[in-house]
Amino acid sequence: MYSPKVLEHFHNPHNPGEIEDADGVGEVGNPQCGDMMRITIKVKDGILEDIRWKTLGCGAAIATSSVMTDLAKGKTLKEALALTRDNVAEALDGLPPAKMHCSNLATDGLRAAIEDYMEKHPEEVLD
Ligand code: FES
C-alpha cells in the first residue's frame, strides 16, 4: 500500500532532529490521530538554510516530514510557503488516501515555523 519512496524515507529519514539555535519553530498536531510534529528552521538571506524535524507519529508522518525537508531546504521562504500537501505526496510517489492528512502535518509544520520566524523578523519582506 505504500510506495517504495515512502518506505525509503521511513527507513532512512532525511534531516531528523532539532536545530539548537533555531530562527523559527513550528509545532503542529492532528487532534484526530494525536500525531505531533516539531519543525525547526535556520534562515539566511531569505533562504531556508537548514530544516529539521521531530515527529511523534505514524510511518507516513515520518516519511512526509523527511521528504518535506528535502523539498524546502535551499528554497526562499516564499517558495517554501507555497509547498502543498500534494507536492509532498507527489514527491513520495503518492500516499494512500487515508494517509493524505499526514502530509498536511508536514506542510502545516513548515508554515508554522516560517510564520514564527516572520513574527520575530517583521522587517523581512517575502519576495
Ligand atoms: Fe496521523 Fe499519520 S496517522 S499523521
Short mmCIF file of C-alpha atoms and ligand atoms in Angstrom, two decimals:
data_model
loop_
_atom_site.label_atom_id
_atom_site.label_comp_id
_atom_site.label_asym_id
_atom_site.label_seq_id
_atom_site.Cartn_x
_atom_site.Cartn_y
_atom_site.Cartn_z
CA MET A 1 0.00 0.00 0.00
CA TYR A 2 2.99 2.33 0.46
CA SER A 3 5.25 3.31 -2.43
CA PRO A 4 8.94 2.30 -2.31
CA LYS A 5 9.74 6.02 -1.86
CA VAL A 6 7.66 6.20 1.35
CA LEU A 7 9.41 3.11 2.73
CA GLU A 8 12.81 4.51 1.76
CA HIS A 9 12.16 7.76 3.68
CA PHE A 10 10.67 5.85 6.60
CA HIS A 11 13.70 3.59 6.95
CA ASN A 12 16.26 6.28 6.15
CA PRO A 13 14.75 9.63 7.08
CA HIS A 14 16.46 12.83 5.94
CA ASN A 15 17.17 15.80 8.26
CA PRO A 16 15.73 14.44 11.52
CA GLY A 17 16.46 16.20 14.81
CA GLU A 18 16.34 19.72 16.11
CA ILE A 19 18.31 22.92 15.40
CA GLU A 20 19.58 24.21 18.76
CA ASP A 21 19.57 27.95 17.96
CA ALA A 22 16.65 27.83 15.53
CA ASP A 23 15.39 31.03 13.88
CA GLY A 24 11.84 29.66 13.74
CA VAL A 25 9.93 26.83 15.45
CA GLY A 26 6.65 25.27 14.38
CA GLU A 27 4.65 22.78 16.38
CA VAL A 28 1.55 21.17 14.97
CA GLY A 29 -0.64 18.23 15.81
CA ASN A 30 -3.53 16.32 14.40
CA PRO A 31 -6.29 16.11 17.00
CA GLN A 32 -7.82 13.06 15.31
CA CYS A 33 -4.82 10.73 15.40
CA GLY A 34 -2.83 12.54 18.11
CA ASP A 35 0.33 12.71 15.99
CA MET A 36 2.66 15.65 16.56
CA MET A 37 5.45 17.34 14.64
CA ARG A 38 8.05 19.93 15.64
CA ILE A 39 9.91 21.76 12.88
CA THR A 40 12.96 23.98 13.44
CA ILE A 41 14.46 26.19 10.75
CA LYS A 42 17.56 28.28 10.12
CA VAL A 43 17.19 31.20 7.71
CA LYS A 44 19.92 33.15 5.94
CA ASP A 45 19.29 35.94 3.42
CA GLY A 46 15.69 34.83 2.98
CA ILE A 47 16.69 31.23 2.21
CA LEU A 48 15.89 28.15 4.29
CA GLU A 49 19.43 27.17 5.07
CA ASP A 50 18.57 24.27 7.36
CA ILE A 51 15.43 22.50 8.49
CA ARG A 52 14.97 19.67 10.98
CA TRP A 53 12.01 17.74 12.32
CA LYS A 54 10.92 15.67 15.27
CA THR A 55 7.80 13.67 14.67
CA LEU A 56 5.80 11.60 17.07
CA GLY A 57 3.58 9.85 14.62
CA CYS A 58 2.84 7.21 12.05
CA GLY A 59 5.19 5.97 9.33
CA ALA A 60 3.60 8.25 6.74
CA ALA A 61 4.13 11.26 9.03
CA ILE A 62 7.83 10.32 9.34
CA ALA A 63 8.18 9.92 5.55
CA THR A 64 6.35 13.19 4.83
CA SER A 65 8.49 15.06 7.39
CA SER A 66 11.61 13.71 5.72
CA VAL A 67 10.64 14.48 2.12
CA MET A 68 9.23 17.90 3.09
CA THR A 69 12.70 18.92 4.35
CA ASP A 70 14.21 17.83 1.02
CA LEU A 71 11.66 19.96 -0.85
CA ALA A 72 12.03 23.02 1.41
CA LYS A 73 15.77 23.17 2.03
CA GLY A 74 17.50 25.83 -0.09
CA LYS A 75 14.21 27.45 -1.10
CA THR A 76 13.22 31.05 -0.41
CA LEU A 77 10.67 31.49 2.39
CA LYS A 78 8.05 32.41 -0.20
CA GLU A 79 8.74 29.25 -2.24
CA ALA A 80 8.65 27.13 0.91
CA LEU A 81 5.32 28.67 1.97
CA ALA A 82 3.88 27.70 -1.41
CA LEU A 83 4.57 23.97 -0.89
CA THR A 84 1.36 21.98 -0.66
CA ARG A 85 0.46 18.58 0.70
CA ASP A 86 0.09 17.45 -2.92
CA ASN A 87 3.73 18.42 -3.60
CA VAL A 88 4.74 16.34 -0.58
CA ALA A 89 2.60 13.36 -1.62
CA GLU A 90 3.87 13.56 -5.23
CA ALA A 91 7.49 13.57 -4.05
CA LEU A 92 6.69 10.28 -2.30
CA ASP A 93 5.06 8.84 -5.46
CA GLY A 94 1.69 9.07 -3.75
CA LEU A 95 0.16 8.24 -0.38
CA PRO A 96 -2.82 6.03 0.39
CA PRO A 97 -5.97 8.23 0.58
CA ALA A 98 -6.38 7.51 4.30
CA LYS A 99 -2.88 8.85 4.87
CA MET A 100 -3.13 12.14 2.96
CA HIS A 101 -3.78 14.03 6.21
CA CYS A 102 -0.28 13.05 7.35
CA SER A 103 1.21 15.21 4.55
CA ASN A 104 -0.86 18.14 5.88
CA LEU A 105 1.04 17.89 9.12
CA ALA A 106 4.37 18.37 7.30
CA THR A 107 3.33 21.45 5.32
CA ASP A 108 1.47 22.91 8.34
CA GLY A 109 4.57 22.44 10.49
CA LEU A 110 6.78 24.09 7.90
CA ARG A 111 4.35 27.00 7.60
CA ALA A 112 4.16 27.40 11.39
CA ALA A 113 7.98 27.55 11.64
CA ILE A 114 8.18 30.19 8.88
CA GLU A 115 5.37 32.22 10.49
CA ASP A 116 7.23 32.09 13.81
CA TYR A 117 10.34 33.36 12.02
CA MET A 118 8.36 36.16 10.32
CA GLU A 119 6.87 37.24 13.65
CA LYS A 120 10.37 37.55 15.09
CA HIS A 121 11.59 39.42 11.98
CA PRO A 122 8.77 41.80 10.98
CA GLU A 123 11.24 43.80 8.89
CA GLU A 124 11.70 40.87 6.50
CA VAL A 125 9.80 41.10 3.21
CA LEU A 126 8.91 37.95 1.28
CA ASP A 127 9.74 38.14 -2.38
FE1 FES B 1 -1.79 10.92 11.99
FE2 FES B 1 -0.35 9.90 10.09
S1 FES B 1 -1.97 8.91 11.18
S2 FES B 1 -0.18 11.86 10.93
#
